[in-house]
Every structure is written in structure tokens, then in C-alpha cells.
Amino acid sequence: GNKMMKVSYQILKECAEFIGSAPLKIQTTNAQEIYNNLQYFKPSELVVFDFRSRAAFESCHIRDSISIPLDSCTPSDIIKFNEKKFIECFVPKSSVAAFKGRKRCLVIMIPFEDPSLNLLSNLPKLFESSENLEVELREDEIALRNSILFTKHLASERHRNTYVCRSGMKSIAEKYPC
């Protein structure tokens, strides 16, 4: 989660343009609420998207969650969303029905590992850069950016039950062992 990755000005610009200037409502949730939702909702009523790296996902994840790994999902995959391509690249066969039914489900985004980082306060940094400068972002910041882009995409589908976990996977794993 703390490995640094270079991000070009062009990618930051594309992300900022996609987010736009209109307010984007970002609802958050925490480990306890996720645990409660996992107990309450049927698998067909809940979709969990995990934006951490493939290695972090493989080491610990919520059962039936869909990995959209920061190391293979680019902002363009979300900005120029193509459902068929997205399913082919990221959605396991066992989760295709839930993915296609996401508009009727509660959606939870897992963007990072460590809850102590307080990454939500860094949101503006993830979409801004000085003209033509490359920036370095931590993996967790890139995963958070991708989850915010996907939140924006879901909002364009008129999906209103999307929550970004502010606790981090470590906190979830304490309540919901992997």
C-alpha cells in the first residue's frame, strides 16, 4: 500500500475532467457497518469492489468481492467504461450476475489497506497537478482515486447506494476474518 508510483499529468487531467466541477457525493462506511451488512444482506443484494493491489487482495479479501486491482485497472478503464470489457478483465464468472445487477444492490468500495492513513483528506491531491508535471502517489492513493472514479461512474448510472470504506481492509479483517 505504500509503494510509490509515478502518475503523469495527462492521467491526472483525464481524471479531473471526468470528476468535473459538480459536487460528487461520497458516502463512507466503516468496518463495523460492512460487517453488519455482510450479515444482513444476501450475496445477490451486496457487491463489494476491492481496489487494492492484486497481491493485497489475494492475501485477504471479503468473500465474493470483485478485485479491480490498481496494478491492472487504469483510470481509462473506468472513465471510458465498457461493461463487456470490464467484466472480461475484472469480474469472475461467479460474480457477473451481481455485477450486472449492481444498480439494485448496496455497493461497497474497499480502496486501501491501512485505516490510519486518513487518505480521504488527500482527495484533492489525487486529481490535481501543476501543468505538465508528473507526480508520485502511494498505491493506496491510486486505489482510492480509482474507487472515487468508479463512484462517479456509478453515479452516472444513477446508483445511489455506493459507500467507500474509510476503515481499510485491516480493520475489516479484524471483524470478518479472511
Tab-separated table of N, CA, C and O in Angstrom, residues 2-59:
chain	number	residue	atom	x	y	z
A	2	ASN	N	2.121	1.190	0.413
A	2	ASN	CA	2.911	2.411	0.495
A	2	ASN	C	3.904	2.565	-0.646
A	2	ASN	O	4.641	3.533	-0.674
A	3	LYS	N	3.954	1.605	-1.571
A	3	LYS	CA	4.851	1.718	-2.715
A	3	LYS	C	4.445	2.947	-3.535
A	3	LYS	O	3.269	3.191	-3.779
A	4	MET	N	5.431	3.717	-3.952
A	4	MET	CA	5.168	4.924	-4.740
A	4	MET	C	5.095	4.575	-6.225
A	4	MET	O	5.842	3.718	-6.707
A	5	MET	N	4.174	5.247	-6.928
A	5	MET	CA	4.016	5.046	-8.360
A	5	MET	C	3.947	6.410	-9.035
A	5	MET	O	3.301	7.320	-8.535
A	6	LYS	N	4.611	6.533	-10.168
A	6	LYS	CA	4.581	7.787	-10.918
A	6	LYS	C	3.276	7.881	-11.706
A	6	LYS	O	2.830	6.905	-12.297
A	7	VAL	N	2.676	9.073	-11.686
A	7	VAL	CA	1.432	9.314	-12.408
A	7	VAL	C	1.644	10.543	-13.280
A	7	VAL	O	2.051	11.601	-12.795
A	8	SER	N	1.352	10.412	-14.556
A	8	SER	CA	1.574	11.514	-15.481
A	8	SER	C	0.532	12.615	-15.309
A	8	SER	O	-0.582	12.374	-14.828
A	9	TYR	N	0.903	13.790	-15.724
A	9	TYR	CA	-0.021	14.928	-15.699
A	9	TYR	C	-1.254	14.608	-16.534
A	9	TYR	O	-2.379	14.934	-16.153
A	10	GLN	N	-1.076	13.953	-17.677
A	10	GLN	CA	-2.201	13.642	-18.566
A	10	GLN	C	-3.236	12.761	-17.869
A	10	GLN	O	-4.436	12.992	-17.987
A	11	ILE	N	-2.797	11.768	-17.112
A	11	ILE	CA	-3.730	10.899	-16.387
A	11	ILE	C	-4.477	11.700	-15.331
A	11	ILE	O	-5.695	11.591	-15.193
A	12	LEU	N	-3.740	12.541	-14.574
A	12	LEU	CA	-4.405	13.379	-13.569
A	12	LEU	C	-5.432	14.297	-14.214
A	12	LEU	O	-6.534	14.486	-13.693
A	13	LYS	N	-5.095	14.853	-15.368
A	13	LYS	CA	-6.000	15.756	-16.082
A	13	LYS	C	-7.260	15.005	-16.527
A	13	LYS	O	-8.377	15.496	-16.357
A	14	GLU	N	-7.099	13.796	-17.106
A	14	GLU	CA	-8.251	12.993	-17.525
A	14	GLU	C	-9.152	12.671	-16.335
A	14	GLU	O	-10.376	12.735	-16.444
A	15	CYS	N	-8.548	12.325	-15.210
A	15	CYS	CA	-9.328	12.007	-14.005
A	15	CYS	C	-10.096	13.237	-13.521
A	15	CYS	O	-11.286	13.145	-13.209
A	16	ALA	N	-9.416	14.380	-13.471
A	16	ALA	CA	-10.060	15.615	-13.013
A	16	ALA	C	-11.212	16.006	-13.935
A	16	ALA	O	-12.280	16.420	-13.474
A	17	GLU	N	-11.016	15.856	-15.245
A	17	GLU	CA	-12.086	16.183	-16.193
A	17	GLU	C	-13.274	15.251	-16.018
A	17	GLU	O	-14.424	15.668	-16.112
A	18	PHE	N	-13.024	13.981	-15.769
A	18	PHE	CA	-14.105	13.022	-15.565
A	18	PHE	C	-14.883	13.349	-14.295
A	18	PHE	O	-16.118	13.331	-14.296
A	19	ILE	N	-14.187	13.665	-13.226
A	19	ILE	CA	-14.852	14.035	-11.974
A	19	ILE	C	-15.654	15.313	-12.177
A	19	ILE	O	-16.777	15.439	-11.700
A	20	GLY	N	-15.094	16.280	-12.896
A	20	GLY	CA	-15.796	17.525	-13.197
A	20	GLY	C	-15.884	18.445	-11.994
A	20	GLY	O	-15.337	18.177	-10.928
A	21	SER	N	-16.609	19.544	-12.184
A	21	SER	CA	-16.701	20.552	-11.126
A	21	SER	C	-17.962	20.412	-10.279
A	21	SER	O	-18.055	20.998	-9.204
A	22	ALA	N	-18.941	19.650	-10.753
A	22	ALA	CA	-20.158	19.442	-9.958
A	22	ALA	C	-19.813	18.611	-8.723
A	22	ALA	O	-18.964	17.713	-8.784
A	23	PRO	N	-20.445	18.892	-7.610
A	23	PRO	CA	-20.152	18.111	-6.398
A	23	PRO	C	-20.462	16.626	-6.592
A	23	PRO	O	-21.461	16.271	-7.206
A	24	LEU	N	-19.583	15.804	-6.092
A	24	LEU	CA	-19.779	14.358	-6.109
A	24	LEU	C	-19.990	13.924	-4.672
A	24	LEU	O	-19.119	14.129	-3.829
A	25	LYS	N	-21.148	13.361	-4.407
A	25	LYS	CA	-21.438	12.913	-3.051
A	25	LYS	C	-20.723	11.581	-2.808
A	25	LYS	O	-20.972	10.603	-3.501
A	26	ILE	N	-19.848	11.597	-1.825
A	26	ILE	CA	-19.121	10.379	-1.467
A	26	ILE	C	-19.600	9.945	-0.092
A	26	ILE	O	-19.343	10.608	0.904
A	27	GLN	N	-20.330	8.847	-0.079
A	27	GLN	CA	-20.797	8.293	1.188
A	27	GLN	C	-19.735	7.330	1.694
A	27	GLN	O	-19.159	6.581	0.919
A	28	THR	N	-19.486	7.356	2.989
A	28	THR	CA	-18.474	6.458	3.544
A	28	THR	C	-19.119	5.479	4.515
A	28	THR	O	-20.228	5.679	4.998
A	29	THR	N	-18.384	4.420	4.747
A	29	THR	CA	-18.806	3.402	5.695
A	29	THR	C	-17.577	2.970	6.478
A	29	THR	O	-16.469	3.410	6.201
A	30	ASN	N	-17.780	2.108	7.460
A	30	ASN	CA	-16.640	1.633	8.251
A	30	ASN	C	-16.707	0.113	8.400
A	30	ASN	O	-17.644	-0.522	7.933
A	31	ALA	N	-15.708	-0.444	9.058
A	31	ALA	CA	-15.595	-1.902	9.186
A	31	ALA	C	-16.818	-2.512	9.871
A	31	ALA	O	-17.327	-3.544	9.439
A	32	GLN	N	-17.306	-1.880	10.929
A	32	GLN	CA	-18.466	-2.434	11.649
A	32	GLN	C	-19.709	-2.450	10.765
A	32	GLN	O	-20.437	-3.438	10.729
A	33	GLU	N	-19.949	-1.367	10.025
A	33	GLU	CA	-21.115	-1.318	9.136
A	33	GLU	C	-21.004	-2.361	8.024
A	33	GLU	O	-21.990	-2.993	7.663
A	34	ILE	N	-19.787	-2.542	7.500
A	34	ILE	CA	-19.594	-3.568	6.469
A	34	ILE	C	-19.873	-4.948	7.041
A	34	ILE	O	-20.577	-5.757	6.438
A	35	TYR	N	-19.346	-5.219	8.223
A	35	TYR	CA	-19.599	-6.500	8.875
A	35	TYR	C	-21.105	-6.722	9.050
A	35	TYR	O	-21.628	-7.784	8.728
A	36	ASN	N	-21.808	-5.696	9.527
A	36	ASN	CA	-23.263	-5.806	9.710
A	36	ASN	C	-23.963	-6.061	8.375
A	36	ASN	O	-24.873	-6.897	8.302
A	37	ASN	N	-23.548	-5.342	7.332
A	37	ASN	CA	-24.164	-5.537	6.019
A	37	ASN	C	-23.909	-6.936	5.467
A	37	ASN	O	-24.781	-7.529	4.839
A	38	LEU	N	-22.715	-7.475	5.711
A	38	LEU	CA	-22.409	-8.831	5.251
A	38	LEU	C	-23.294	-9.861	5.953
A	38	LEU	O	-23.627	-10.904	5.378
A	39	GLN	N	-23.699	-9.575	7.187
A	39	GLN	CA	-24.583	-10.475	7.924
A	39	GLN	C	-26.038	-10.324	7.463
A	39	GLN	O	-26.784	-11.289	7.428
A	40	TYR	N	-26.423	-9.101	7.124
A	40	TYR	CA	-27.820	-8.778	6.849
A	40	TYR	C	-28.236	-9.052	5.400
A	40	TYR	O	-29.279	-9.632	5.145
A	41	PHE	N	-27.405	-8.636	4.448
A	41	PHE	CA	-27.779	-8.734	3.036
A	41	PHE	C	-27.424	-10.087	2.453
A	41	PHE	O	-26.407	-10.677	2.795
A	42	LYS	N	-28.252	-10.551	1.520
A	42	LYS	CA	-27.943	-11.753	0.750
A	42	LYS	C	-26.841	-11.390	-0.245
A	42	LYS	O	-26.732	-10.229	-0.659
A	43	PRO	N	-26.031	-12.371	-0.677
A	43	PRO	CA	-24.973	-12.071	-1.645
A	43	PRO	C	-25.493	-11.372	-2.915
A	43	PRO	O	-24.792	-10.568	-3.508
A	44	SER	N	-26.716	-11.659	-3.309
A	44	SER	CA	-27.278	-11.041	-4.516
A	44	SER	C	-27.697	-9.581	-4.292
A	44	SER	O	-28.056	-8.888	-5.232
A	45	GLU	N	-27.637	-9.114	-3.043
A	45	GLU	CA	-28.053	-7.743	-2.717
A	45	GLU	C	-26.878	-6.827	-2.374
A	45	GLU	O	-27.071	-5.653	-2.075
A	46	LEU	N	-25.669	-7.365	-2.421
A	46	LEU	CA	-24.490	-6.632	-1.981
A	46	LEU	C	-23.330	-6.919	-2.941
A	46	LEU	O	-23.063	-8.082	-3.248
A	47	VAL	N	-22.669	-5.876	-3.424
A	47	VAL	CA	-21.495	-6.046	-4.269
A	47	VAL	C	-20.347	-5.293	-3.609
A	47	VAL	O	-20.480	-4.126	-3.270
A	48	VAL	N	-19.222	-5.981	-3.438
A	48	VAL	CA	-18.030	-5.365	-2.854
A	48	VAL	C	-16.956	-5.307	-3.933
A	48	VAL	O	-16.602	-6.327	-4.520
A	49	PHE	N	-16.466	-4.087	-4.199
A	49	PHE	CA	-15.365	-3.881	-5.130
A	49	PHE	C	-14.117	-3.573	-4.322
A	49	PHE	O	-14.127	-2.705	-3.461
A	50	ASP	N	-13.045	-4.294	-4.612
A	50	ASP	CA	-11.788	-4.139	-3.892
A	50	ASP	C	-10.756	-3.561	-4.859
A	50	ASP	O	-10.404	-4.194	-5.851
A	51	PHE	N	-10.288	-2.348	-4.590
A	51	PHE	CA	-9.387	-1.631	-5.491
A	51	PHE	C	-7.922	-1.745	-5.094
A	51	PHE	O	-7.073	-1.117	-5.712
A	52	ARG	N	-7.615	-2.537	-4.075
A	52	ARG	CA	-6.226	-2.698	-3.653
A	52	ARG	C	-5.448	-3.500	-4.700
A	52	ARG	O	-6.019	-3.999	-5.656
A	53	SER	N	-4.157	-3.638	-4.502
A	53	SER	CA	-3.340	-4.405	-5.448
A	53	SER	C	-3.784	-5.867	-5.470
A	53	SER	O	-4.421	-6.360	-4.533
A	54	ARG	N	-3.427	-6.532	-6.541
A	54	ARG	CA	-3.763	-7.961	-6.684
A	54	ARG	C	-3.172	-8.769	-5.519
A	54	ARG	O	-3.823	-9.629	-4.952
A	55	ALA	N	-1.936	-8.457	-5.130
A	55	ALA	CA	-1.282	-9.183	-4.031
A	55	ALA	C	-2.022	-8.955	-2.715
A	55	ALA	O	-2.224	-9.902	-1.944
A	56	ALA	N	-2.424	-7.718	-2.437
A	56	ALA	CA	-3.166	-7.435	-1.200
A	56	ALA	C	-4.496	-8.164	-1.201
A	56	ALA	O	-4.898	-8.739	-0.186
A	57	PHE	N	-5.169	-8.173	-2.339
A	57	PHE	CA	-6.454	-8.877	-2.451
A	57	PHE	C	-6.271	-10.366	-2.210
A	57	PHE	O	-7.041	-10.978	-1.475
A	58	GLU	N	-5.251	-10.956	-2.829
A	58	GLU	CA	-5.025	-12.395	-2.684
A	58	GLU	C	-4.662	-12.776	-1.254
A	58	GLU	O	-4.963	-13.878	-0.813
A	59	SER	N	-4.039	-11.861	-0.509
A	59	SER	CA	-3.662	-12.190	0.868
A	59	SER	C	-4.860	-12.117	1.812
A	59	SER	O	-4.906	-12.835	2.805
